[in-house]
PDB file of C-alpha atoms in Angstrom:
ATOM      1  CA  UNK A   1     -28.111  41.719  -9.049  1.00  0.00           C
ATOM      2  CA  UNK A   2     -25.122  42.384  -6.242  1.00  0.00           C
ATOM      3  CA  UNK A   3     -23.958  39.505  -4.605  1.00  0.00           C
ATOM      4  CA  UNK A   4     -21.741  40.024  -0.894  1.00  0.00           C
ATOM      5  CA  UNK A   5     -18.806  39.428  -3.431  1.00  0.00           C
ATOM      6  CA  UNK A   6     -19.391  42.377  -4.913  1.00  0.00           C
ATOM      7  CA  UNK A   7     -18.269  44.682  -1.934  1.00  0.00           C
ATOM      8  CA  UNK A   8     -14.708  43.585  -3.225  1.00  0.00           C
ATOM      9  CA  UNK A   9     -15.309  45.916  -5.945  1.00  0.00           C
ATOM     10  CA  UNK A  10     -13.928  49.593  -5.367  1.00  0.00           C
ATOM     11  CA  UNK A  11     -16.245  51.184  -8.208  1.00  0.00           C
ATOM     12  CA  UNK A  12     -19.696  51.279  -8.898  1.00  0.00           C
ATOM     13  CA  UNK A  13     -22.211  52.664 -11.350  1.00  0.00           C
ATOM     14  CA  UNK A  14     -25.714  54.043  -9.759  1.00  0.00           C
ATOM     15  CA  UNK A  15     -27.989  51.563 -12.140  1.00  0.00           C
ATOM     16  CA  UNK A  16     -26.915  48.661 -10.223  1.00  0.00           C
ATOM     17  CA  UNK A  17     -27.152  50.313  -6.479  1.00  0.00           C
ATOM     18  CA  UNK A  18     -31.069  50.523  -7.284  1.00  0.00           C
ATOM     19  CA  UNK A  19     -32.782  48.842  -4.286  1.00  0.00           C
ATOM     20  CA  UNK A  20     -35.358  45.959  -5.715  1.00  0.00           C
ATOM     21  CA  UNK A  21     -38.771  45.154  -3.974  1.00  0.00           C
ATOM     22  CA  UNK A  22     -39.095  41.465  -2.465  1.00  0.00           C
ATOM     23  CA  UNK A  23     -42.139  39.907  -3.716  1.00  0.00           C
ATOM     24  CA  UNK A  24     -44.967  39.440  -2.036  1.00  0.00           C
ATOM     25  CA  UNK A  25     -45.254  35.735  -0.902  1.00  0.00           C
ATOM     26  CA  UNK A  26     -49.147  35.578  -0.535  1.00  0.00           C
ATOM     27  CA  UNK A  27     -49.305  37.237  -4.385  1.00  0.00           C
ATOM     28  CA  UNK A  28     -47.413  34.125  -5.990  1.00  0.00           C
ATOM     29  CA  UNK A  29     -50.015  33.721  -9.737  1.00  0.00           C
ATOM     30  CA  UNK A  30     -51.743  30.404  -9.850  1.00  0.00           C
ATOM     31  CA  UNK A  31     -54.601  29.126 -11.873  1.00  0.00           C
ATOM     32  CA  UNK A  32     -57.934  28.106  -9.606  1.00  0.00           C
ATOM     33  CA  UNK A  33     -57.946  24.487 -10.949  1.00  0.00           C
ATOM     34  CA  UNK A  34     -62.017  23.559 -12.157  1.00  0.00           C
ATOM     35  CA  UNK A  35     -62.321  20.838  -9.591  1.00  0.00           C
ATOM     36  CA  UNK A  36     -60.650  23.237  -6.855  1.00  0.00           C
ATOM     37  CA  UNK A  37     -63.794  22.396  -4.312  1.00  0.00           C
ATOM     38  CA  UNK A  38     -62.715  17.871  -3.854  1.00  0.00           C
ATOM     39  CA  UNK A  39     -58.613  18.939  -3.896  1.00  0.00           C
ATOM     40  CA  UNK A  40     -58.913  21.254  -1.562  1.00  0.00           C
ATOM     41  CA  UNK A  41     -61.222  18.922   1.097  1.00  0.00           C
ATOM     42  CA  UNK A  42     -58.674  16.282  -0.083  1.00  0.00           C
ATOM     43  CA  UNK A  43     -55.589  17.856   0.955  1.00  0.00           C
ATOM     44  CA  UNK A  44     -57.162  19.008   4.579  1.00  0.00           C
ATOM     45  CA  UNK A  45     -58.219  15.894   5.197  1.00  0.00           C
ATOM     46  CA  UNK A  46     -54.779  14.354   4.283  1.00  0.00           C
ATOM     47  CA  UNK A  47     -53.387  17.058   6.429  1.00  0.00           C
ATOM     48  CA  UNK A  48     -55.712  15.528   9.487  1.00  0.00           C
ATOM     49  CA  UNK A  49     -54.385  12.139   8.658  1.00  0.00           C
ATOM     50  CA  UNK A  50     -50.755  12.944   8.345  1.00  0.00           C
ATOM     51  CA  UNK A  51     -50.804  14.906  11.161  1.00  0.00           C
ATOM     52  CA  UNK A  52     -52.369  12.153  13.494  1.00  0.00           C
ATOM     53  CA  UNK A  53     -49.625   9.760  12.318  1.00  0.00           C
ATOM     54  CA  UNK A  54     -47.041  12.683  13.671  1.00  0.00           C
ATOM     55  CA  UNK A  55     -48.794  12.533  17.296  1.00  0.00           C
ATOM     56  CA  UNK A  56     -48.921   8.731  17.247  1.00  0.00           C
ATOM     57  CA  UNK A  57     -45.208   8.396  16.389  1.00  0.00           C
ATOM     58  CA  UNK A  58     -44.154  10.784  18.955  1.00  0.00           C
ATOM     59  CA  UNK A  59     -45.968   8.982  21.667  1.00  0.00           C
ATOM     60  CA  UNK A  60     -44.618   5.691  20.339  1.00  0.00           C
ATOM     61  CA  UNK A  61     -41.104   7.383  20.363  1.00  0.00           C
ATOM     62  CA  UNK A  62     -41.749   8.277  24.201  1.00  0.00           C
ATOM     63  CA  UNK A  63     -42.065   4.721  24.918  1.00  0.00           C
ATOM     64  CA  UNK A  64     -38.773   3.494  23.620  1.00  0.00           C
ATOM     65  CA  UNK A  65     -36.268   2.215  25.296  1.00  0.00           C
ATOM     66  CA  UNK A  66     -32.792   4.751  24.906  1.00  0.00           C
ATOM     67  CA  UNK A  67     -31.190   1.348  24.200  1.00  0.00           C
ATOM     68  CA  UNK A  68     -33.001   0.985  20.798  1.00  0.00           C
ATOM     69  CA  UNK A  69     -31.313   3.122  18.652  1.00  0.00           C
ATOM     70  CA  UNK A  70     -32.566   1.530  15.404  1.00  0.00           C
ATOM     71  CA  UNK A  71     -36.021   1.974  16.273  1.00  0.00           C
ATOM     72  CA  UNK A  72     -35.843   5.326  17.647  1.00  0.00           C
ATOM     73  CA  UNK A  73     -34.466   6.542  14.594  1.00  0.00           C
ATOM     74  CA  UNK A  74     -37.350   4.742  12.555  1.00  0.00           C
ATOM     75  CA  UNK A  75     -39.801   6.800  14.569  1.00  0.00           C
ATOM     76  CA  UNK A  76     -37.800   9.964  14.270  1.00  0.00           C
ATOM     77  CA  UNK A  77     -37.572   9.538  10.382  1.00  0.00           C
ATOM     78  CA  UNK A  78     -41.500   9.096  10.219  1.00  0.00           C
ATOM     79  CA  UNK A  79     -41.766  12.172  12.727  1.00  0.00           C
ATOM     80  CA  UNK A  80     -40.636  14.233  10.326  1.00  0.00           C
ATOM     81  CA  UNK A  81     -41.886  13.081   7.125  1.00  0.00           C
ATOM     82  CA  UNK A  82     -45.370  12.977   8.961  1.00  0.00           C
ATOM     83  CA  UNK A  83     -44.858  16.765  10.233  1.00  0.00           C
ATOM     84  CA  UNK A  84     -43.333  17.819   7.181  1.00  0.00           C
ATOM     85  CA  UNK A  85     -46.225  16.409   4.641  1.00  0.00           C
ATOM     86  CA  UNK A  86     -48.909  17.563   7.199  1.00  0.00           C
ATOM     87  CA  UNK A  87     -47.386  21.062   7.239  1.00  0.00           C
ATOM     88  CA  UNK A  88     -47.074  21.859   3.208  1.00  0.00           C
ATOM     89  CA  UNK A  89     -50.369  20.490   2.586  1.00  0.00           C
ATOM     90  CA  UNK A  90     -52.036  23.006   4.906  1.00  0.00           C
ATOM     91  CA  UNK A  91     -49.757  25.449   3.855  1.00  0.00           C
ATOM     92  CA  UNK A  92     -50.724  24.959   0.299  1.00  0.00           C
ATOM     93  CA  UNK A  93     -54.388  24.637   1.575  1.00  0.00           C
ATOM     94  CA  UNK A  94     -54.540  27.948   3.274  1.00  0.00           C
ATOM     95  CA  UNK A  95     -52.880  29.921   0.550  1.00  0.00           C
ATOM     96  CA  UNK A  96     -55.902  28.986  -1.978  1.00  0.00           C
ATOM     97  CA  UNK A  97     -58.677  29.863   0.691  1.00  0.00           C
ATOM     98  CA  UNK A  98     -56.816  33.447   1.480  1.00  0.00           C
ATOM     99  CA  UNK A  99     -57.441  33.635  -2.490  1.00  0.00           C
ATOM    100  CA  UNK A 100     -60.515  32.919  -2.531  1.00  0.00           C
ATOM    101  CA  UNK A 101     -61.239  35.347   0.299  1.00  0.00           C
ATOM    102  CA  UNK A 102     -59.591  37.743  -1.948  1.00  0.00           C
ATOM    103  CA  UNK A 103     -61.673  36.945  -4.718  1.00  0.00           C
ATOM    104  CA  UNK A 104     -64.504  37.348  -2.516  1.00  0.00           C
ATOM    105  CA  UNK A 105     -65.558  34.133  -3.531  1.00  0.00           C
ATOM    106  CA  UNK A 106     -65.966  32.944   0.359  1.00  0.00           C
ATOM    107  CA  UNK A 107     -65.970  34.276   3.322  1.00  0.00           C
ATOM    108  CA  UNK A 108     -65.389  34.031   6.772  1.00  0.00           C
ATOM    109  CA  UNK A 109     -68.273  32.663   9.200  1.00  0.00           C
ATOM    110  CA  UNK A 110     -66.626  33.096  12.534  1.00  0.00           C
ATOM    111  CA  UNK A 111     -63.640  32.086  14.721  1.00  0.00           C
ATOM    112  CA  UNK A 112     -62.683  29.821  17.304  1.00  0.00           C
ATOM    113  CA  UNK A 113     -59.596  29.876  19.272  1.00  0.00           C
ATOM    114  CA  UNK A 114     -57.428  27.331  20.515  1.00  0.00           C
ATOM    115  CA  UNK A 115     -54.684  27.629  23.595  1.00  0.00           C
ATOM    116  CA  UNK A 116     -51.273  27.509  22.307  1.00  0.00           C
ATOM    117  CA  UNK A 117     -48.554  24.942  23.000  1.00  0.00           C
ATOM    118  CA  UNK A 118     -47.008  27.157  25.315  1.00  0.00           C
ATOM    119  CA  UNK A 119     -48.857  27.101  28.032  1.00  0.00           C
ATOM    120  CA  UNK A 120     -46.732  29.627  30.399  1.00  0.00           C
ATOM    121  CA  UNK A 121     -47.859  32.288  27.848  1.00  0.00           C
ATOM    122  CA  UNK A 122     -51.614  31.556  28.051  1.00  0.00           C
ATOM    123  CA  UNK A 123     -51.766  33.067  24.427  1.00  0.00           C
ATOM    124  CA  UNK A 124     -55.298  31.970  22.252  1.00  0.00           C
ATOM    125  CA  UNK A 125     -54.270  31.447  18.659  1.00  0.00           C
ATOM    126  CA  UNK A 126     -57.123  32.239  16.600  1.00  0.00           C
ATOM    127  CA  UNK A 127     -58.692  29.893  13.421  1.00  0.00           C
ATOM    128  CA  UNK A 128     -61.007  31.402  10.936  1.00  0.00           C
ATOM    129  CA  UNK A 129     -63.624  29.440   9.941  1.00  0.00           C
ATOM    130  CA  UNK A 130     -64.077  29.342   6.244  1.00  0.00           C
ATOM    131  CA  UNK A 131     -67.728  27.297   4.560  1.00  0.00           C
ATOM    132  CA  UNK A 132     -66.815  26.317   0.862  1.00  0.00           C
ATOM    133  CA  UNK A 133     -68.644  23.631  -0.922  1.00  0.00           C
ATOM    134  CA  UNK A 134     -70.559  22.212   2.167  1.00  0.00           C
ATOM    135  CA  UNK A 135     -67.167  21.771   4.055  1.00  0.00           C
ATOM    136  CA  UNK A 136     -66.159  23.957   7.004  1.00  0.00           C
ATOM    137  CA  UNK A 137     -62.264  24.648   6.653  1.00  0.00           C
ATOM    138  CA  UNK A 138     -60.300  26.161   9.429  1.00  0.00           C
ATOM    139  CA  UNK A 139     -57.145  28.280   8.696  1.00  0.00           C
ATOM    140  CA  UNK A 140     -55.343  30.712  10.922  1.00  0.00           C
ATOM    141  CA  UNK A 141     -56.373  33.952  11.458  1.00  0.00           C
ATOM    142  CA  UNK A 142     -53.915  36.524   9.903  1.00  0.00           C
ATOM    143  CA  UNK A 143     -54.219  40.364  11.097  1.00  0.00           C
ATOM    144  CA  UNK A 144     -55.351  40.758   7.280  1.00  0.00           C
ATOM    145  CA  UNK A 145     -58.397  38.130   7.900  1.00  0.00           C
ATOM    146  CA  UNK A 146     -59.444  39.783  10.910  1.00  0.00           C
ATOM    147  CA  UNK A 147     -59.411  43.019   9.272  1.00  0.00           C
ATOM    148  CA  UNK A 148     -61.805  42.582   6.610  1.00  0.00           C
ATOM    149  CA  UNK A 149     -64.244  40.014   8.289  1.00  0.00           C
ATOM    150  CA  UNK A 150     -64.885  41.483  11.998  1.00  0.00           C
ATOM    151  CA  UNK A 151     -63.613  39.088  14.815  1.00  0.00           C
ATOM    152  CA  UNK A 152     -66.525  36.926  16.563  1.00  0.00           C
ATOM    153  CA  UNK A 153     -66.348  33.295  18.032  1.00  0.00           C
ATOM    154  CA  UNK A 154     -68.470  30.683  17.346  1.00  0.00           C
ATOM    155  CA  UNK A 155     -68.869  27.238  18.419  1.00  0.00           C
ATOM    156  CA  UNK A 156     -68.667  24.438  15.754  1.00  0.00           C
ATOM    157  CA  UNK A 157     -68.968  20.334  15.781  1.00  0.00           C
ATOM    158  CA  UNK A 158     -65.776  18.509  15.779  1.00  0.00           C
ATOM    159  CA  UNK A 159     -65.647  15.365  13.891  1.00  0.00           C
ATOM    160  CA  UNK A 160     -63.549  12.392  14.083  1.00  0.00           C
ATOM    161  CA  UNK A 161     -60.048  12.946  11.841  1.00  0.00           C
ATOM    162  CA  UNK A 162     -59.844  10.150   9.199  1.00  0.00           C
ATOM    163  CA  UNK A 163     -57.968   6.882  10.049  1.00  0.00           C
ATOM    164  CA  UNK A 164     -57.433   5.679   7.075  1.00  0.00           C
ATOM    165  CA  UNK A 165     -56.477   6.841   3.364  1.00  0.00           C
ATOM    166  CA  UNK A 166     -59.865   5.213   2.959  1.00  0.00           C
ATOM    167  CA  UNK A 167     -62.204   7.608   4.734  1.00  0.00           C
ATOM    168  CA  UNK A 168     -60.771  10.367   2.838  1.00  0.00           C
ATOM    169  CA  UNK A 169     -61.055   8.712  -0.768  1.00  0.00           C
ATOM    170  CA  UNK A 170     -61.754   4.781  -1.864  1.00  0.00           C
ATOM    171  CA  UNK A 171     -59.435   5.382  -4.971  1.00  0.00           C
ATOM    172  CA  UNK A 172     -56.453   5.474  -2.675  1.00  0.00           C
ATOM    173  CA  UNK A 173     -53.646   5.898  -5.597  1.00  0.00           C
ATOM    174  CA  UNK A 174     -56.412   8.807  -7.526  1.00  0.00           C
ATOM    175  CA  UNK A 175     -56.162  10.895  -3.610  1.00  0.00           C
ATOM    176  CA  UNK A 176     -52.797  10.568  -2.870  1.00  0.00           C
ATOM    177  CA  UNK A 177     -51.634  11.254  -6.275  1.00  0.00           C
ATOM    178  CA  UNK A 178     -54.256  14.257  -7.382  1.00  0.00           C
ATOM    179  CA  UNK A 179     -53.179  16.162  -3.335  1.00  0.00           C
ATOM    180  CA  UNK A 180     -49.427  15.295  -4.202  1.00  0.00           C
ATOM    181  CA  UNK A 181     -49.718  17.069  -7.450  1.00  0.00           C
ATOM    182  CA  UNK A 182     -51.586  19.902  -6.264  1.00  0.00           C
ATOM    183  CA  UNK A 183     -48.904  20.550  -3.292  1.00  0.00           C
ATOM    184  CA  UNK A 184     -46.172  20.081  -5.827  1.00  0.00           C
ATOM    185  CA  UNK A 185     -47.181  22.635  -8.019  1.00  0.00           C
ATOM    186  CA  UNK A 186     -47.616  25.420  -5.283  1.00  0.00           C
ATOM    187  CA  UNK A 187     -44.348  24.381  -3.654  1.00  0.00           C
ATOM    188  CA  UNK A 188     -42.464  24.822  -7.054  1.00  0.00           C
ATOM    189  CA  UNK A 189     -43.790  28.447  -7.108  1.00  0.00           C
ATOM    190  CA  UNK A 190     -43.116  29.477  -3.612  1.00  0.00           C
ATOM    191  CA  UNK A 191     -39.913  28.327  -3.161  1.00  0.00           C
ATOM    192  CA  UNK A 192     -39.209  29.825  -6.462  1.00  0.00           C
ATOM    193  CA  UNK A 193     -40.434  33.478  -5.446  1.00  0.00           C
ATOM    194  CA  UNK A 194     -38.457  32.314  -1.373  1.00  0.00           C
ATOM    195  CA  UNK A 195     -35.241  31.490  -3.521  1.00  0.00           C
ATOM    196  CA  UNK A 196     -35.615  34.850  -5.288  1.00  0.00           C
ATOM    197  CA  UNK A 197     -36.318  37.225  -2.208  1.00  0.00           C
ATOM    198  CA  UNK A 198     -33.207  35.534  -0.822  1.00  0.00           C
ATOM    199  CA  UNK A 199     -31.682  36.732  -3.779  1.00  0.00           C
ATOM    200  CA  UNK A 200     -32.913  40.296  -3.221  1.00  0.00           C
ATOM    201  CA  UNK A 201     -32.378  40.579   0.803  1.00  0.00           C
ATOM    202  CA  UNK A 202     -28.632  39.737  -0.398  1.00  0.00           C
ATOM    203  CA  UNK A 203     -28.478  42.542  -3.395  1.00  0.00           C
ATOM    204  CA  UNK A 204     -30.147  45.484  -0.823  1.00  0.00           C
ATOM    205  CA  UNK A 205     -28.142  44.503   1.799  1.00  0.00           C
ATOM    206  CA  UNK A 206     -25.310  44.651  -0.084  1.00  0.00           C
ATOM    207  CA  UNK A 207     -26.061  48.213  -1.965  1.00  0.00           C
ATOM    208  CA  UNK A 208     -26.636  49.399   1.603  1.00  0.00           C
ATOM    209  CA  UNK A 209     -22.640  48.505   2.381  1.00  0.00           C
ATOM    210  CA  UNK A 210     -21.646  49.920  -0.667  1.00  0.00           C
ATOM    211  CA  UNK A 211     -23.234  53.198  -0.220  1.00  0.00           C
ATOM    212  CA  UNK A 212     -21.806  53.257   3.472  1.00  0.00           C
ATOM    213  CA  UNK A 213     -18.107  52.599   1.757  1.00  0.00           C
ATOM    214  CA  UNK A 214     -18.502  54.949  -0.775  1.00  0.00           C
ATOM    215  CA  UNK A 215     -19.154  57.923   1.869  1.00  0.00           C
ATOM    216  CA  UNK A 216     -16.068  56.148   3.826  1.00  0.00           C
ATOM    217  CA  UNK A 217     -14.047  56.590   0.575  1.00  0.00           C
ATOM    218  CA  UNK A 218     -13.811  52.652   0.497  1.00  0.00           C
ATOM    219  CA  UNK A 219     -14.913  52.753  -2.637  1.00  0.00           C
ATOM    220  CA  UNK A 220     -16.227  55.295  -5.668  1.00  0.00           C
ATOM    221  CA  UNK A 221     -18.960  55.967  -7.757  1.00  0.00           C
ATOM    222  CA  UNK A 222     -18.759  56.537 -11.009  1.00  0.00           C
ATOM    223  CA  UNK A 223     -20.100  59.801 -12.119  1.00  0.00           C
ATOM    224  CA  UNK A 224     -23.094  60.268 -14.151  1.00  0.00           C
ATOM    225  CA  UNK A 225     -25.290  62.910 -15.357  1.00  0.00           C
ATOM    226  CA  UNK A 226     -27.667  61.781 -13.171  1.00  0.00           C
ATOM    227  CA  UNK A 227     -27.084  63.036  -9.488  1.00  0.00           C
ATOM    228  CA  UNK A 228     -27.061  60.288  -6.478  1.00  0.00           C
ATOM    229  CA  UNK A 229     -30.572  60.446  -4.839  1.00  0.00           C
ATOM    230  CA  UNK A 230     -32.092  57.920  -2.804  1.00  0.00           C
ATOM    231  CA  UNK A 231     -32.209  54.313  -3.683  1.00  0.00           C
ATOM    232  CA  UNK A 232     -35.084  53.685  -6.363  1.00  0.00           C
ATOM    233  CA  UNK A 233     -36.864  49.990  -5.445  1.00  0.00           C
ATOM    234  CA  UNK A 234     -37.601  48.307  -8.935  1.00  0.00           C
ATOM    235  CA  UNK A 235     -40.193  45.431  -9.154  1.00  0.00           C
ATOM    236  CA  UNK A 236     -39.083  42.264  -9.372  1.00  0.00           C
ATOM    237  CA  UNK A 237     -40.647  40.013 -12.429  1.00  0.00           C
ATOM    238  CA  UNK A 238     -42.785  37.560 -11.344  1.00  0.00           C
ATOM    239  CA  UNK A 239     -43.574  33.729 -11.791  1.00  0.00           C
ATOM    240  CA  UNK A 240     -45.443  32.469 -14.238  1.00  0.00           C
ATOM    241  CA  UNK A 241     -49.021  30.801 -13.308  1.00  0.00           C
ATOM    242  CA  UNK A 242     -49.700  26.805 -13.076  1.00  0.00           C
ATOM    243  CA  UNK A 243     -51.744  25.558 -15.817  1.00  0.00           C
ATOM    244  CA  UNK A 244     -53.682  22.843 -14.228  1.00  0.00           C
ATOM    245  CA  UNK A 245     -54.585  20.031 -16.754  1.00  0.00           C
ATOM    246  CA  UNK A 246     -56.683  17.861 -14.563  1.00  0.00           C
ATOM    247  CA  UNK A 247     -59.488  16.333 -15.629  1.00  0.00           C
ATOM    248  CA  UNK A 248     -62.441  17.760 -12.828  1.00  0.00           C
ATOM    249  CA  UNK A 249     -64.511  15.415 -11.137  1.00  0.00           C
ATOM    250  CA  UNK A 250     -67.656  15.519  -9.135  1.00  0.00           C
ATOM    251  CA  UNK A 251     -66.590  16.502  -5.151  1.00  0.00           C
ATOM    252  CA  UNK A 252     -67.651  13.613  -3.497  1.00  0.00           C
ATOM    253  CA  UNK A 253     -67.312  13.998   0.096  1.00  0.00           C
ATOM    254  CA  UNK A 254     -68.372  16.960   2.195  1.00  0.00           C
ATOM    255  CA  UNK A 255     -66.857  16.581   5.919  1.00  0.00           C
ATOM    256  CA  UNK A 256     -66.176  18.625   8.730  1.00  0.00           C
ATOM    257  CA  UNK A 257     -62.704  18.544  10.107  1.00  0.00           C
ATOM    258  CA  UNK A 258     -61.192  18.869  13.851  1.00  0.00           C
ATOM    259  CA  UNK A 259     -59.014  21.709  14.556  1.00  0.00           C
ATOM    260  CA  UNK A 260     -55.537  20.823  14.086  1.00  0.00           C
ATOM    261  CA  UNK A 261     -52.762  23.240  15.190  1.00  0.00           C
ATOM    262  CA  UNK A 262     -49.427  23.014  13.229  1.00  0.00           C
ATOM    263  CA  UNK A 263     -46.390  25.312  13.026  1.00  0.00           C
TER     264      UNK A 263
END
């Protein structure tokens, strides 16, 4: 794979100006773990709770004086761990109900839409709602959702967000630790298939420059019996699948969630 260093070069075989294909993010191979139903209500409803701490630090932070630098940066610190925690579990969330819409194994019951945060644009982001297991989750509504379940609104009953680890789970170590494990394992796979594409933006963009140098006479390739054509794009390999290992357990809690918005 070319690197930017590369361009130093001044010669170049064909084989390694072959263009390779970034993989496709919402493709990453995972393993549906057995009790996939309680992780997944879980992590949404630790996304609810993490999120709400976000909001209530940032309206704490509003009401500090500019004086207290200690505690603004206390508040700032737990802003972003709260956004940051809220956003990978629904990030992990929503990747494992756009498989299981793949799978056909659910489906999409409707959409509601929700203003967005900038107001001066007066643009509705959409939500798909998504029934699994007696729970009604909400994820975003891609342009591939909307094209394979037809776009209608629906109204649905907004419940109170939990307000403490508690209403989520009694076993407070057995939630936090089953959701952290869950997110962990996605993350390790996604940001191993980000890292790569990173890899592979850098290697066409550099086989681009190359070929632009070599028709500038910067540089020359070295003659082969096969003649120069068009870039070929090569697949890239591809991760290997988690392997859950958790012991499943019986979902025990079946709630309705408000819409939360996140970036």
């Amino acid at each position: 794979m070319l690197t930017y260093t590369s361009l130093l070069q001044k010669e170049f075989n064909q084989e390694e100006l072959t263009l390779m294909k970034r993989l496709d993010l919402s493709n990453i191979p995972i393993t549906m773990p057995e009790n996939l139903a309680q992780i997944l209500i879980w992590t949404s409803e630790l996304a609810q709770y993490h999120h709400a701490l976000f909001i209530q630090s940032s309206q704490k932070l509003e009401l500090i004086s500019e004086n207290d630098k200690n505690k603004k940066q206390e508040l700032n610190d737990l802003i972003k761990l709260y956004r940051k925690t809220a956003f990978v579990e629904n990030q992990t969330k929503d990747f494992y109900l756009n498989k299981l819409l793949n799978q056909g194994e659910v489906v999409v019951q409707g959409y509601i839409q929700h203003p967005s945060k900038v107001q001066t644009s007066k643009v509705q982001t959409k939500y798909a709602i998504i029934p699994y297991h007696g729970y009604d989750f909400i994820t975003l509504a891609t342009p591939k959702i909307v094209a394979k379940f037809p776009l209608h609104f629906i109204e649905i009953k907004k419940e109170s967000i939990p307000q403490a680890l508690t209403d989520i789970h009694m076993d407070e170590e057995e939630l936090l630790s089953t959701v952290k494990d869950f997110v962990r394992s996605f993350r390790k796979l996604y940001k191993e298939c980000a890292s790569k594409n990173e890899l592979i933006k850098e290697h066409n963009t550099t086989v681009h420059k190359i070929y632009v140098k070599i028709k500038n006479g910067e540089a020359k390739l070295i003659k082969q019996d096969i003649p120069i054509a068009i870039p070929k794009v090569v697949k890239t390999a591809t991760t290997h699948p988690i392997n859950s290992n958790k012991k499943p357990f019986k979902v025990i809690k079946k709630r309705k969630f408000t819409l939360l918005k996140y970036k």
